[in-house]
Structures are given as structure tokens and as C-alpha cells.
mmCIF file of C-alpha atoms in Angstrom:
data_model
loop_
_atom_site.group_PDB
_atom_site.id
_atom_site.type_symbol
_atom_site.label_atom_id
_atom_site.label_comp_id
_atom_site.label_asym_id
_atom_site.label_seq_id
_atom_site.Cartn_x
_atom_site.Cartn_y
_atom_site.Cartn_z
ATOM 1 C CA UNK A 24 -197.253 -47.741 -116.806
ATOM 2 C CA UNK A 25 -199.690 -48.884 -119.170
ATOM 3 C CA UNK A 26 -202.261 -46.399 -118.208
ATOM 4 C CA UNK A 27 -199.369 -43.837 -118.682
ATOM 5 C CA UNK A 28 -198.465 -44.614 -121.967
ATOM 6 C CA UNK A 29 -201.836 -44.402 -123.609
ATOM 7 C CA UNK A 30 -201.858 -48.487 -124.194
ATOM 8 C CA UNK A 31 -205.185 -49.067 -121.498
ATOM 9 C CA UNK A 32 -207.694 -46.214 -121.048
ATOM 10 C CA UNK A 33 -208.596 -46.624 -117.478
ATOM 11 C CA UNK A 34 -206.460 -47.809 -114.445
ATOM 12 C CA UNK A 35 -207.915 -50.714 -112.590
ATOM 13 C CA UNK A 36 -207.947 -51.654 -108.883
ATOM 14 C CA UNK A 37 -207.021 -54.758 -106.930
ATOM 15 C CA UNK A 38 -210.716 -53.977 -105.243
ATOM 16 C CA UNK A 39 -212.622 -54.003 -108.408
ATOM 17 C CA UNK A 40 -210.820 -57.083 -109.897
ATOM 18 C CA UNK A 41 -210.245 -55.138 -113.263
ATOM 19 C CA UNK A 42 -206.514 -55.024 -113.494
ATOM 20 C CA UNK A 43 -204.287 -55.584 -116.630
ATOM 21 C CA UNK A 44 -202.144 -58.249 -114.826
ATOM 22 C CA UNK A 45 -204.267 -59.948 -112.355
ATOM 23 C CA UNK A 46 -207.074 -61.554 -114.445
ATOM 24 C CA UNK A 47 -207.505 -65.186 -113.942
ATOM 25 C CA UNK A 48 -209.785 -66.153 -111.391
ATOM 26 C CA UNK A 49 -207.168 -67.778 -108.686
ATOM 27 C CA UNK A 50 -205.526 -64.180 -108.634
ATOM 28 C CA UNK A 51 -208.923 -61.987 -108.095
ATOM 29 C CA UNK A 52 -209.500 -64.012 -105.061
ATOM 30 C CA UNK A 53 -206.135 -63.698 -103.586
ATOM 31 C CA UNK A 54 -205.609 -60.136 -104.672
ATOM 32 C CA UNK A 55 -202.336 -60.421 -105.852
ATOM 33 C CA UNK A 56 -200.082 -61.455 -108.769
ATOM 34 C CA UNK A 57 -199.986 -65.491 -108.910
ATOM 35 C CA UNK A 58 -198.195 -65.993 -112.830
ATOM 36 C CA UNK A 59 -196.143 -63.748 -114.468
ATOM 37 C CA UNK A 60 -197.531 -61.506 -117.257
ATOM 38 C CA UNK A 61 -195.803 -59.934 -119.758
ATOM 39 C CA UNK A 62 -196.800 -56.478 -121.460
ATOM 40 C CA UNK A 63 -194.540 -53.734 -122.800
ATOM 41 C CA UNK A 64 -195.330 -49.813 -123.404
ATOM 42 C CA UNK A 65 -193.556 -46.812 -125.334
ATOM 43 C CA UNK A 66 -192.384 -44.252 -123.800
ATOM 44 C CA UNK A 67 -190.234 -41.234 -124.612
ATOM 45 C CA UNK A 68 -189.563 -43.286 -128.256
ATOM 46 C CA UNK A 69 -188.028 -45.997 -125.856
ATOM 47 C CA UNK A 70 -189.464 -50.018 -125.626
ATOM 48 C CA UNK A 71 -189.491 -50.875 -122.183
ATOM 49 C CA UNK A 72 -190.496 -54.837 -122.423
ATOM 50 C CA UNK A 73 -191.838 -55.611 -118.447
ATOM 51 C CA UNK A 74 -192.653 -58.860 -116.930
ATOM 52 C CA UNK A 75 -195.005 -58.130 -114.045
ATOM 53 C CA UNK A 76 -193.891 -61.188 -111.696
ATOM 54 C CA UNK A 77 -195.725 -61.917 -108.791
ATOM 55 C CA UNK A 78 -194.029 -60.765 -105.163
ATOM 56 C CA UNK A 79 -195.746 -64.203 -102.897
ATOM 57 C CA UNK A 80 -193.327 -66.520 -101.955
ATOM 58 C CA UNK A 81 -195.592 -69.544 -102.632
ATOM 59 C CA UNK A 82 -194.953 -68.301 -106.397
ATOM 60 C CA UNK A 83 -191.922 -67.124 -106.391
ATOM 61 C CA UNK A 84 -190.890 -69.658 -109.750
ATOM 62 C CA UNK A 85 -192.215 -66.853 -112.151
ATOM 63 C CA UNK A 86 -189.661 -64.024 -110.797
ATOM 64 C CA UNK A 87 -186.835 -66.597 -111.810
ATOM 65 C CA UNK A 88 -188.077 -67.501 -114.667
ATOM 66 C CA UNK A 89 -188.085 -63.686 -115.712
ATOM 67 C CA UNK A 90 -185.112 -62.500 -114.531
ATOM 68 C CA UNK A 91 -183.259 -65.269 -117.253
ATOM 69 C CA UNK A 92 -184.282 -62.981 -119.529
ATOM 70 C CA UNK A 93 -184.696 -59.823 -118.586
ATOM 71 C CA UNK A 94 -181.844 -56.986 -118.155
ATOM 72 C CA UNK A 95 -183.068 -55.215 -115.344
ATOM 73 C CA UNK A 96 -184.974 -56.183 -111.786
ATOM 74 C CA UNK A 97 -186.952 -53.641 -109.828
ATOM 75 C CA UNK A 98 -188.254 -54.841 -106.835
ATOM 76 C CA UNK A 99 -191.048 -52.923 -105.439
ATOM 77 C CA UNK A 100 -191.113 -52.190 -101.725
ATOM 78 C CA UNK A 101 -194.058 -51.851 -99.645
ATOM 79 C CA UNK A 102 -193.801 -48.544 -97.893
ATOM 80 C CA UNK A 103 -195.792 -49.630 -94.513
ATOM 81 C CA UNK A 104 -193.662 -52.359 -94.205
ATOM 82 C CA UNK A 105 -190.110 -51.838 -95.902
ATOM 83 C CA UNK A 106 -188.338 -55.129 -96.730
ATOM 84 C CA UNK A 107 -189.921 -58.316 -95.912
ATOM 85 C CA UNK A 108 -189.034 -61.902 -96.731
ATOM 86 C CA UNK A 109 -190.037 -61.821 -100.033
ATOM 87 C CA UNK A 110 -187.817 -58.818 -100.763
ATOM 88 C CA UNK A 111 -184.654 -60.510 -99.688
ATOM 89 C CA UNK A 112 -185.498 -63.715 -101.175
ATOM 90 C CA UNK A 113 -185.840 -62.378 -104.658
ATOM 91 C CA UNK A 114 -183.083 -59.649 -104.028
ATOM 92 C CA UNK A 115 -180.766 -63.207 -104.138
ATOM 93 C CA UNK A 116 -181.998 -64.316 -106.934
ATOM 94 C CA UNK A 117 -181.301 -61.102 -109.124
ATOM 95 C CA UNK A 118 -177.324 -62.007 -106.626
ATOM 96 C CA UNK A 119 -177.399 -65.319 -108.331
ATOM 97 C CA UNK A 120 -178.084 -64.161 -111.444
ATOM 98 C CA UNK A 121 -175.859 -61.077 -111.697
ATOM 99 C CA UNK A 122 -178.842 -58.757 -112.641
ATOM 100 C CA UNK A 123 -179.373 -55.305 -111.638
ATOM 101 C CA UNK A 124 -181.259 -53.862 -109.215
ATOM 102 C CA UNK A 125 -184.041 -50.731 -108.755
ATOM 103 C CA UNK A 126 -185.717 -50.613 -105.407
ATOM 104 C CA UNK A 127 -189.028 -49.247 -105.707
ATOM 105 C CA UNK A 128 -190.717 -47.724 -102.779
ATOM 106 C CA UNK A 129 -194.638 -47.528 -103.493
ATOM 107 C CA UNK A 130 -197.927 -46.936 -101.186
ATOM 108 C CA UNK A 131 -196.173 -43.220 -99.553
ATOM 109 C CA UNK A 132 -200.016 -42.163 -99.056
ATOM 110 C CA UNK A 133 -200.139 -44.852 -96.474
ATOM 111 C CA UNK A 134 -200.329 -43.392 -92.898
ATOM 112 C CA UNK A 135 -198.305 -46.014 -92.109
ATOM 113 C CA UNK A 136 -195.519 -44.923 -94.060
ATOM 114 C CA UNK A 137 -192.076 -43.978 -92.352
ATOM 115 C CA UNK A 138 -189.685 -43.163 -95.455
ATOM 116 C CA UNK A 139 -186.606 -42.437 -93.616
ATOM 117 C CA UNK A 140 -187.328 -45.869 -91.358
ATOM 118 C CA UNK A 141 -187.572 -47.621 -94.854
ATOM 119 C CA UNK A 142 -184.195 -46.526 -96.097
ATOM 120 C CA UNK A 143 -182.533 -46.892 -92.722
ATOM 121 C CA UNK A 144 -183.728 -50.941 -93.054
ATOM 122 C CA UNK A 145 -182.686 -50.797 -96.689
ATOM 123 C CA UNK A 146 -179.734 -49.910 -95.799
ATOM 124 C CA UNK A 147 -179.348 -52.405 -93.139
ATOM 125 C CA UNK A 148 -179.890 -54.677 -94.770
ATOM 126 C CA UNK A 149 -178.062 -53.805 -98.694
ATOM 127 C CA UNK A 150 -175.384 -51.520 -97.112
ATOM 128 C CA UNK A 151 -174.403 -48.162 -98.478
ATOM 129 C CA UNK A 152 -174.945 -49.238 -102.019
ATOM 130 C CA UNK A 153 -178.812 -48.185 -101.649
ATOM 131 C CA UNK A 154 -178.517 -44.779 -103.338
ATOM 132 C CA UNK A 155 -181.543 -42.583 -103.406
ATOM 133 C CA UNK A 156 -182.490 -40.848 -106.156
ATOM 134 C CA UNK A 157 -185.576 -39.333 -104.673
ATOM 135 C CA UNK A 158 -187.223 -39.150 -101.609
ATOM 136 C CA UNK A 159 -190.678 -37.825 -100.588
ATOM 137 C CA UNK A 160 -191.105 -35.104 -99.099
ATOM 138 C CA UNK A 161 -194.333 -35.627 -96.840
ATOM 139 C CA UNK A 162 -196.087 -39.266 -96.910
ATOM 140 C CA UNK A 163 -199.768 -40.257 -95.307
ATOM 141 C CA UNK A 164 -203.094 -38.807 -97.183
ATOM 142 C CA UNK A 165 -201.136 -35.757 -97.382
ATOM 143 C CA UNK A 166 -198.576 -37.224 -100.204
ATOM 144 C CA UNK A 167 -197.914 -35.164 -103.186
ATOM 145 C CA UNK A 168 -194.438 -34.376 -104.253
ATOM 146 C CA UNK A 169 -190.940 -36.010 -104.519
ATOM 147 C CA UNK A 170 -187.586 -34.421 -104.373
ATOM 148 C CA UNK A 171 -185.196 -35.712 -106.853
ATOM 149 C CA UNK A 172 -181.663 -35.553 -106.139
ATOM 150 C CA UNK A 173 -180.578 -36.924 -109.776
ATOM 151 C CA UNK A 174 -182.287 -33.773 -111.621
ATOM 152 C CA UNK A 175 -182.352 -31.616 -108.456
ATOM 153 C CA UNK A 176 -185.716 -31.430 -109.248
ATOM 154 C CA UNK A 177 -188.911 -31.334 -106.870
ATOM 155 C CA UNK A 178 -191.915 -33.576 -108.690
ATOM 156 C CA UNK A 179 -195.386 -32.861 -107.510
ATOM 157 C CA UNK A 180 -199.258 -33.939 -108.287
ATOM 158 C CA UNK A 181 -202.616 -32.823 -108.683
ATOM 159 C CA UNK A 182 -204.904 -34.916 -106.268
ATOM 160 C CA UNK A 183 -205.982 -37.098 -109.516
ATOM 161 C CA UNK A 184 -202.050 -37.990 -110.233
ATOM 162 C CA UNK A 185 -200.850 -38.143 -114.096
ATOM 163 C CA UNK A 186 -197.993 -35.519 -115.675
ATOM 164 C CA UNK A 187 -196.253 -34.320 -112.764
ATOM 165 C CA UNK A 188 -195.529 -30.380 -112.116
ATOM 166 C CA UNK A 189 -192.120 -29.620 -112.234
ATOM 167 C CA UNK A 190 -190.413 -26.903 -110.605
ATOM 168 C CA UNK A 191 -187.480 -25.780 -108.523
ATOM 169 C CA UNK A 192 -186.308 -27.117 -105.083
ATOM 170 C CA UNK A 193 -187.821 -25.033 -102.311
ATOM 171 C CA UNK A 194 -185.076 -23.659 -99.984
ATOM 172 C CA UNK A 195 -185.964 -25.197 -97.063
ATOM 173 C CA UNK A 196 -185.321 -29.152 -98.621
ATOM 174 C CA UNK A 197 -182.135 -27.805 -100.732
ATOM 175 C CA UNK A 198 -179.848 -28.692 -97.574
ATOM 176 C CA UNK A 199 -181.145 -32.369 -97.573
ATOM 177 C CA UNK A 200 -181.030 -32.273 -101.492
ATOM 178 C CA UNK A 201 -177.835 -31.429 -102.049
ATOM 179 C CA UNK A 202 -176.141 -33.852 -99.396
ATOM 180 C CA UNK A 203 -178.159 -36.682 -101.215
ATOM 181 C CA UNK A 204 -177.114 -34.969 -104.604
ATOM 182 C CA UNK A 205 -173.429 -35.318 -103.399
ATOM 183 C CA UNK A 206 -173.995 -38.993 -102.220
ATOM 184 C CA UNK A 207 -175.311 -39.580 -105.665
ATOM 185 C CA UNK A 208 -172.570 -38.198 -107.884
ATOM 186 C CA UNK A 209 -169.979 -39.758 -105.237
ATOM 187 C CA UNK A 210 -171.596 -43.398 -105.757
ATOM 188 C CA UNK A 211 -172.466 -42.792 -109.999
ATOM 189 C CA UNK A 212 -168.424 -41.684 -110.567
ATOM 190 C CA UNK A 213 -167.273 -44.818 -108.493
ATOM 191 C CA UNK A 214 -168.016 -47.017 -111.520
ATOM 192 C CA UNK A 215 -165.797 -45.042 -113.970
ATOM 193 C CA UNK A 216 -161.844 -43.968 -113.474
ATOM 194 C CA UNK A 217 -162.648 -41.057 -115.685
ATOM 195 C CA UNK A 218 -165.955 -39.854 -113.685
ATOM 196 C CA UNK A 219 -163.704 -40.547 -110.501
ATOM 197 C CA UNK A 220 -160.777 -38.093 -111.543
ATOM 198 C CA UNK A 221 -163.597 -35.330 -112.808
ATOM 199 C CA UNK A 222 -165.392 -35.636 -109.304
ATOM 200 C CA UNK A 223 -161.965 -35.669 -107.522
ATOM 201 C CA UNK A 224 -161.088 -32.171 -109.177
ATOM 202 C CA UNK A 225 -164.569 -30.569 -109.487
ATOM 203 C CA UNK A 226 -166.566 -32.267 -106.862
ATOM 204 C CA UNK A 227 -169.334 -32.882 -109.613
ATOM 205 C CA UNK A 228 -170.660 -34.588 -112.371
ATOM 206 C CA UNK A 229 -172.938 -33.407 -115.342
ATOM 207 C CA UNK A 230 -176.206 -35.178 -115.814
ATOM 208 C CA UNK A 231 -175.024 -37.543 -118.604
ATOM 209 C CA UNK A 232 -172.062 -38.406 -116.891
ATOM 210 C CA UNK A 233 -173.838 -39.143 -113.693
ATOM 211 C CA UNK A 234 -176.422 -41.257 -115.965
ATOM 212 C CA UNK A 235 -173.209 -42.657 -117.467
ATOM 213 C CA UNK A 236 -171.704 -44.012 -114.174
ATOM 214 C CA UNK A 237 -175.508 -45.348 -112.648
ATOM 215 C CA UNK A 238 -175.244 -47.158 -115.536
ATOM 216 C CA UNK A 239 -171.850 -48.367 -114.854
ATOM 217 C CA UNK A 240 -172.681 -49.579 -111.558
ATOM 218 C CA UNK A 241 -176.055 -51.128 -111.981
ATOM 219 C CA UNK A 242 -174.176 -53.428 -114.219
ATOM 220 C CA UNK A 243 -171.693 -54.090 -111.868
ATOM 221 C CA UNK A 244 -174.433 -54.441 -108.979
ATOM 222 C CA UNK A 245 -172.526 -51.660 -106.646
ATOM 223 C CA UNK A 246 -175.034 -49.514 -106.762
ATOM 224 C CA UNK A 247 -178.846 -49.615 -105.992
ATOM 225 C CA UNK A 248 -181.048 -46.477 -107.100
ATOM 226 C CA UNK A 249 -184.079 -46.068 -104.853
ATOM 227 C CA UNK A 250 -186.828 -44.457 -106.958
ATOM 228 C CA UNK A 251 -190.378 -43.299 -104.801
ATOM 229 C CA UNK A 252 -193.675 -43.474 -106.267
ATOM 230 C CA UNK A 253 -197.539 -43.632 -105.491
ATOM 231 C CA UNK A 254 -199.112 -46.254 -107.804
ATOM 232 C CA UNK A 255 -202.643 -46.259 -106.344
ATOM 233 C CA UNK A 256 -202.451 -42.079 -107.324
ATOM 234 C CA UNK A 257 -200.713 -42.835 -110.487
ATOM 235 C CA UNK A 258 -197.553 -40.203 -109.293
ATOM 236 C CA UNK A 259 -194.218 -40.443 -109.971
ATOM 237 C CA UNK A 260 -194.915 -43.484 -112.404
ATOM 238 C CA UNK A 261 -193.534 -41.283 -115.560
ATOM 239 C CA UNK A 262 -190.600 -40.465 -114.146
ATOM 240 C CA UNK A 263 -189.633 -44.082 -113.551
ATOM 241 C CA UNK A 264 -190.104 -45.109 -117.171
ATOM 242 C CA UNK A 265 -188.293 -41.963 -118.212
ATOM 243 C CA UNK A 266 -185.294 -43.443 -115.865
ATOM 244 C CA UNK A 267 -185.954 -47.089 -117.344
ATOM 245 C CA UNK A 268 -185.454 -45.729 -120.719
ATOM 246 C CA UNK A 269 -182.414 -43.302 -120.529
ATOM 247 C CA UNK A 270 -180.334 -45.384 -117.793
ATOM 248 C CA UNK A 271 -180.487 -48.740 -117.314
ATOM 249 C CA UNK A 272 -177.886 -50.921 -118.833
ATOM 250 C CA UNK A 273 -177.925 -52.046 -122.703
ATOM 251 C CA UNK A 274 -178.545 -55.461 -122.990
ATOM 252 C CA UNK A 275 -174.972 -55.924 -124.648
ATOM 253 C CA UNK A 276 -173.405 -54.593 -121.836
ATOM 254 C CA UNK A 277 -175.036 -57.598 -119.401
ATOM 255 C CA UNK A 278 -172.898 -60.973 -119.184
ATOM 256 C CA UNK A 279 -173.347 -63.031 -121.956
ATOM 257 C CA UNK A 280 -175.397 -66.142 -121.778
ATOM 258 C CA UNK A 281 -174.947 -69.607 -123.091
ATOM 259 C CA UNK A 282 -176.602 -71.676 -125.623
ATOM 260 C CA UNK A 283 -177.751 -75.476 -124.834
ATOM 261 C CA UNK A 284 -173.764 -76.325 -126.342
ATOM 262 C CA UNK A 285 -172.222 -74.002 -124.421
ATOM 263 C CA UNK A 286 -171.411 -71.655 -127.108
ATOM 264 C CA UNK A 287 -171.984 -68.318 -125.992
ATOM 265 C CA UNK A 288 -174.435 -66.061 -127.534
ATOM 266 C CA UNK A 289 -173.824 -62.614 -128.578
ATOM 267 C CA UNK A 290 -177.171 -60.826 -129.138
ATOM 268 C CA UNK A 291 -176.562 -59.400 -132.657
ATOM 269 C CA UNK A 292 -179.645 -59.187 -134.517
ATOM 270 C CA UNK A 293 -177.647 -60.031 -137.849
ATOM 271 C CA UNK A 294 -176.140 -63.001 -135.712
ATOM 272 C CA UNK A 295 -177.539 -66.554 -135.520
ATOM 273 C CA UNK A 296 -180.953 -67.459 -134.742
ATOM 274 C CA UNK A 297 -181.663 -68.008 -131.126
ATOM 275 C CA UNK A 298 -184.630 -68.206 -128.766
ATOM 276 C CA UNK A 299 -184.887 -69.062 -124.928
ATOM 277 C CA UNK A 300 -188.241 -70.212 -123.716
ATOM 278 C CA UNK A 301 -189.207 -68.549 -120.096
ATOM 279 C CA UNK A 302 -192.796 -69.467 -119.892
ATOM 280 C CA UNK A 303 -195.641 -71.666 -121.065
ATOM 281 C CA UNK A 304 -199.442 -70.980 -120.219
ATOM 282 C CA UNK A 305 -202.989 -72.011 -120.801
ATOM 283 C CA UNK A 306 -204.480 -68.081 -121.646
ATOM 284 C CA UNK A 307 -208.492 -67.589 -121.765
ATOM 285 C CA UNK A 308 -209.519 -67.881 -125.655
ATOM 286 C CA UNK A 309 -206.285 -68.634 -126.855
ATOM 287 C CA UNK A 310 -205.377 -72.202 -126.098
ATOM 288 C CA UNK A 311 -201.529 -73.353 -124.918
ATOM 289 C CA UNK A 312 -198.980 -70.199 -125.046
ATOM 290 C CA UNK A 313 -195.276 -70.036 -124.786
ATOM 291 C CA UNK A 314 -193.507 -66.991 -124.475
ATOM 292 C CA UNK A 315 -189.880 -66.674 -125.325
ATOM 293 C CA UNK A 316 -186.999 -64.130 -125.770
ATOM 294 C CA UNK A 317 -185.104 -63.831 -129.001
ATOM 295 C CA UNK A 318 -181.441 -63.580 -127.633
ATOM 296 C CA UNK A 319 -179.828 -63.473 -131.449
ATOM 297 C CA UNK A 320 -181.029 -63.063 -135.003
ATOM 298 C CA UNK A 321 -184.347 -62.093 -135.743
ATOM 299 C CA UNK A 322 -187.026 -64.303 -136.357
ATOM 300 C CA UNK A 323 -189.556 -64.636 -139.273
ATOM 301 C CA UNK A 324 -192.377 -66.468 -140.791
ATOM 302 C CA UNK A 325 -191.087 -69.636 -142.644
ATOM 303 C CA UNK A 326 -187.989 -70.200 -139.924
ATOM 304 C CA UNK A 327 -187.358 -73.368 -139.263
ATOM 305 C CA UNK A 328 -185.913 -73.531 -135.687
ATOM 306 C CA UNK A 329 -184.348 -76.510 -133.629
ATOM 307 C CA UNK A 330 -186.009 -77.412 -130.142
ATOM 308 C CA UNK A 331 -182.704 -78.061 -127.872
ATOM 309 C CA UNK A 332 -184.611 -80.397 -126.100
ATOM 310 C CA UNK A 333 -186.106 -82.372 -128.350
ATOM 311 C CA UNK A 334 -183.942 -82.125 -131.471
ATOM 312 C CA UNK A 335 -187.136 -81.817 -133.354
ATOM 313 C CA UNK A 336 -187.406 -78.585 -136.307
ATOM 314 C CA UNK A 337 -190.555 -76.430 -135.369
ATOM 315 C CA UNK A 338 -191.432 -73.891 -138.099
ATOM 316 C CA UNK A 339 -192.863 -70.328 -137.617
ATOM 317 C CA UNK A 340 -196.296 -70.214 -139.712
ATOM 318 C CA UNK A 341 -198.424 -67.726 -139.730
ATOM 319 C CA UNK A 342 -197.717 -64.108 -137.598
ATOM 320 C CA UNK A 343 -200.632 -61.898 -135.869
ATOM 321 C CA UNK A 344 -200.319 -58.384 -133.676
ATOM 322 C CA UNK A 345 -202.575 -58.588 -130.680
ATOM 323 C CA UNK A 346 -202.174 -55.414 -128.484
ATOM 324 C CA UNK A 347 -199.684 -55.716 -126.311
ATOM 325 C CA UNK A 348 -197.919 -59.239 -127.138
ATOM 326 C CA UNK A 349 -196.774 -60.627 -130.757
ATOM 327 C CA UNK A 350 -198.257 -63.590 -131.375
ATOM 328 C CA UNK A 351 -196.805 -66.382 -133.726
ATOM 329 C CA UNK A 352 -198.962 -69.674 -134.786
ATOM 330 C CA UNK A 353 -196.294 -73.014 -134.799
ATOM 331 C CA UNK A 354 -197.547 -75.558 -136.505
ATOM 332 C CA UNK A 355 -201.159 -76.140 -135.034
ATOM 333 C CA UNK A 356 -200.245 -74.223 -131.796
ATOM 334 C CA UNK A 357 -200.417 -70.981 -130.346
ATOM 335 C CA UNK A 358 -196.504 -69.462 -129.775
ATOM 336 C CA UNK A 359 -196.299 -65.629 -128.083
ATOM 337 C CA UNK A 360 -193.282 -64.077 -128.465
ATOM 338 C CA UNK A 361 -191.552 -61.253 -126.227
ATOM 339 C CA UNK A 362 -189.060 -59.308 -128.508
ATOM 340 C CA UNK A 363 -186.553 -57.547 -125.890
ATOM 341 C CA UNK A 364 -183.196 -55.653 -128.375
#
């Protein structure tokens, strides 16, 4: 994503130790995610704030902490294996939480990739509310192009990934396209009485409508998009972040949440000031950081804010940019801040 959007220059790998979110030492030698780490990109004049969390059991404390503040889960499934543990252990957490839920399928170069055997677990497992929007339509070395039922659309690569070629569906995958197509606009006009009576008389849906009802029911957790993409080739990566930015819910559409008095809090940026603290770190060259989420008002140098659990008054001082986080100095400490409207 970041790669994508123009914020790094040059993708790293988990072999060369160089990537964006895996850079203390205690994650190189595990080679995978162990803290959360927060980073946001622009794409198609959208914000898409992220918090890469890491998938491990043994660490699983940094997906909760994220989802309390984020609008949106996607859980990333590992092609040669489908869902594991891990999967269905977070997947109740996003339950618990009310949040909605993108399944990701990545690694579809892997020989040991069976796509159809991944959905028919997924769907196991999650029942019929696993929707596809694409599938692939080869996986193994030979993986290149996706099929996507939502734009009726097939997506394919050059061997070095990046934009994606877009072009008609080829005849012989229009049969399987448009029986997930109708499974899609069947599931998308569930969530809406007006969608329903349109599909009931003309059997579809335009694309804004059908954007209109995934909407719906990712908000209402009855539906579960399944998106496909190749990370490790950088494909199908855009179109995600194109989905991220024109479909998922609005983040005054999600149940509200609660202040420390119970009050609840309606996130209006003219409203009262109001922050909720999701993480606290020791970062290389920095010092102590905490990262929080503005859930009302805006927030400024010279605010004096309340800790809830101290009762103490903390003032905002001084405010830097640095790349992908804003940073605020409190008092004689170091304070990040992740902005999500």
C-alpha cells in the first residue's frame, strides 16, 4: 500500500529484513509482525489510516487494541493454508466488537494454493455471508489476473506487478462471473428494502447501489467481501485501496462509543474534545510514544486536555510532521497522534 501510493520508494521483503512495519529487532528474527504499527497513505484523494497488527497469537493484544478504534477489519488469509486459529480467533474479536469484516486472500502464486478449497473452508466456517468479490483465475507461479465480479472486470499483471491492465471478461470465465455477479447483487440489496424491491423487479443493481448495500451490510456484519491479491508481486493491491476508499462504512455510520462517564460520543469535529489512547511504545530515536484517536473535536497546540485516568490536565505544546505519523510534544514527552475523520 505504501509502495503503491508513492509514500516508500522501494518494497521490502520479510527475507531482507527491510520492511516498513517489521523493524525492531525481536520482529526481524521472527519474521513476522510482533507490535502494531500505524501508517496511513492517499489514495484516489481518499485517507485510508491502517494499523498493521500482527496475525501470532502470542501477540494477539495489538489487534484488540486496534480494532477500538478503527472502522474497518481485514483479516488477511494465507492462501496455502486458508483459515487457521489465528483467523478465527481475531474474526471474534472484530464479533465482540461489532466491526466489519474484509477477508483478504494473499500468497495465490503459492503452488500450494487451492482457491476454491479456501472459500469452500471460508464458508464453512462464516456461512454464506462470505461474498466474493473476485476470484483468481489461475494460482501457482503461473498467477496473473483476477476476475472481479463487483466491476465485471478481469484485473491482470505484468510479471513485475504495479497498475493492473484492465480489460473485458473473456467468454470462457463469463459463466462463473456472472453467477458470482448475481450472488453479489443478491447479498449487497439484502441490506436495503429499496435495493431489495429494485433487485426483485429487475434482477440487478447499478454499481453505486451495489456499493450502497456492501456498505449496508458490512455495517451490519451480514456480509463478508472476499477480495484476492498477490502482495509479494505487488498485484491487485490498488484495487483494494480503491475498494477501502469508495465502500467501506463512514465512521458515523459505526455504533457510537462511550466516554470514561458514559456519555456517548458523537464524532463531530465541531463537537467536544475527545481522545482515546490505543497504544504506548518505546520507538528507536524518539523516546516514549503514545498513539491515540481523536473521536470528537479537533485538537490543537495550546489544548489543555483531561487524562480520565488520572484527572490530571496535560497540554498540547509544540506540533511536528514526520512522514507518515503526526507527532505532538506534551509537556516534556513525545505524544503521536493517529487522526482517523
Amino acid at each position: 500500500m505504501l509502495f503503491g501510493a508513492g509514500v516508500i520508494k522501494r518494497r521490502g521483503t520479510i527475507e531482507a529484513k527491510n520492511t516498513v512495519s517489521d523493524y525492531f529487532p525481536v520482529e526481524q528474527e521472527y519474521g513476522y509482525s510482533v507490535f502494531s504499527t500505524v501508517f496511513h497513505v492517499e489514495w484516489n484523494n481518499k485517507k485510508l489510516n491502517i494499523i498493521d497488527c500482527p496475525g501470532s497469537d502470542d501477540f494477539v493484544g495489538g489487534a484488540i487494541t486496534a480494532l477500538n478504534v478503527t472502522d474497518q477489519a481485514v483479516i488477511l488469509i494465507n492462501g496455502q493454508y486458508g483459515p487457521e486459529v489465528g483467523t478465527q480467533n481475531n474474526f471474534r474479536y472484530t464479533e465482540k466488537l461489532k466491526k466489519p469484516v474484509i477477508f483478504l486472500v494473499n500468497q495465490l502464486d503459492s503452488d500450494k494454493c487451492d482457491f476454491d478449497n479456501v472459500m469452500n473452508s471460508m464458508k464453512e466456517i462464516y456461512g454464506s455471508k462470505c461474498v466474493q468479490i473476485q476470484y483468481p483465475t489461475a494460482t501457482g507461479s503461473g498467477f496473473n489476473s483476477i476476475i472481479d465480479v463487483l466491476l465485471m472486470k478481469k484485473y491482470s499483471w505484468k510479471p513485475e506487478g504495479g497498475a493492473p491492465i484492465i480489460e473485458d471478461i473473456p467468454a470462457e470465465e463469463m459463466d462463473k462471473a456472472l453467477e458470482l455477479h448475481k450472488i453479489l447483487v443478491e447479498a449487497a440489496a439484502e441490506n436495503d428494502e429499496t435495493l431489495m424491491e429494485k433487485f426483485f423487479e429487475t434482477e440487478t443493481l447499478t454499481e453505486d447501489e451495489m456499493r450502497e448495500g456492501i456498505r449496508k451490510g458490512l455495517v451490519a456484519r451480514s456480509i463478508f467481501p472476499v477480495f484476492c491479491v498477490c502482495a509479494g508481486k505487488d498485484m491487485g493491491v490498488r484495487r483494494l485501496m480503491e475498494f477501502l476508499g469508495n465502500v467501506v462504512p463512514f465512521v458515523d455510520e459505526m455504533d457510537k462509543v462511550h466516554n470514561t462517564r458514559g456519555e456517548e460520543v458523537t464524532p463531530d469535529t465541531n463537537g467536544a474534545e475527545s481522545v482515546y489512547f490505543f497504544k504506548t511504545a518505546v520507538e528507536p530515536h524518539i523516546g516514549e510514544v503514545s498513539y491515540f484517536k481523536v473521536m470528537s473535536g479537533s485538537i490543537k497546540v495550546g489544548d489543555d486536555l483531561t487524562n480520565a485516568d488520572r484527572g490530571s490536565k496535560e497540554r498540547i505544546g509544540k506540533s511536528l510532521l514526520v512522514q507518515v505519523l503526526i507527532v505532538f510534544l506534551l509537556n516534556n514527552s513525545t505524544l503521536a497522534i493517529l487522526v482517523v475523520l
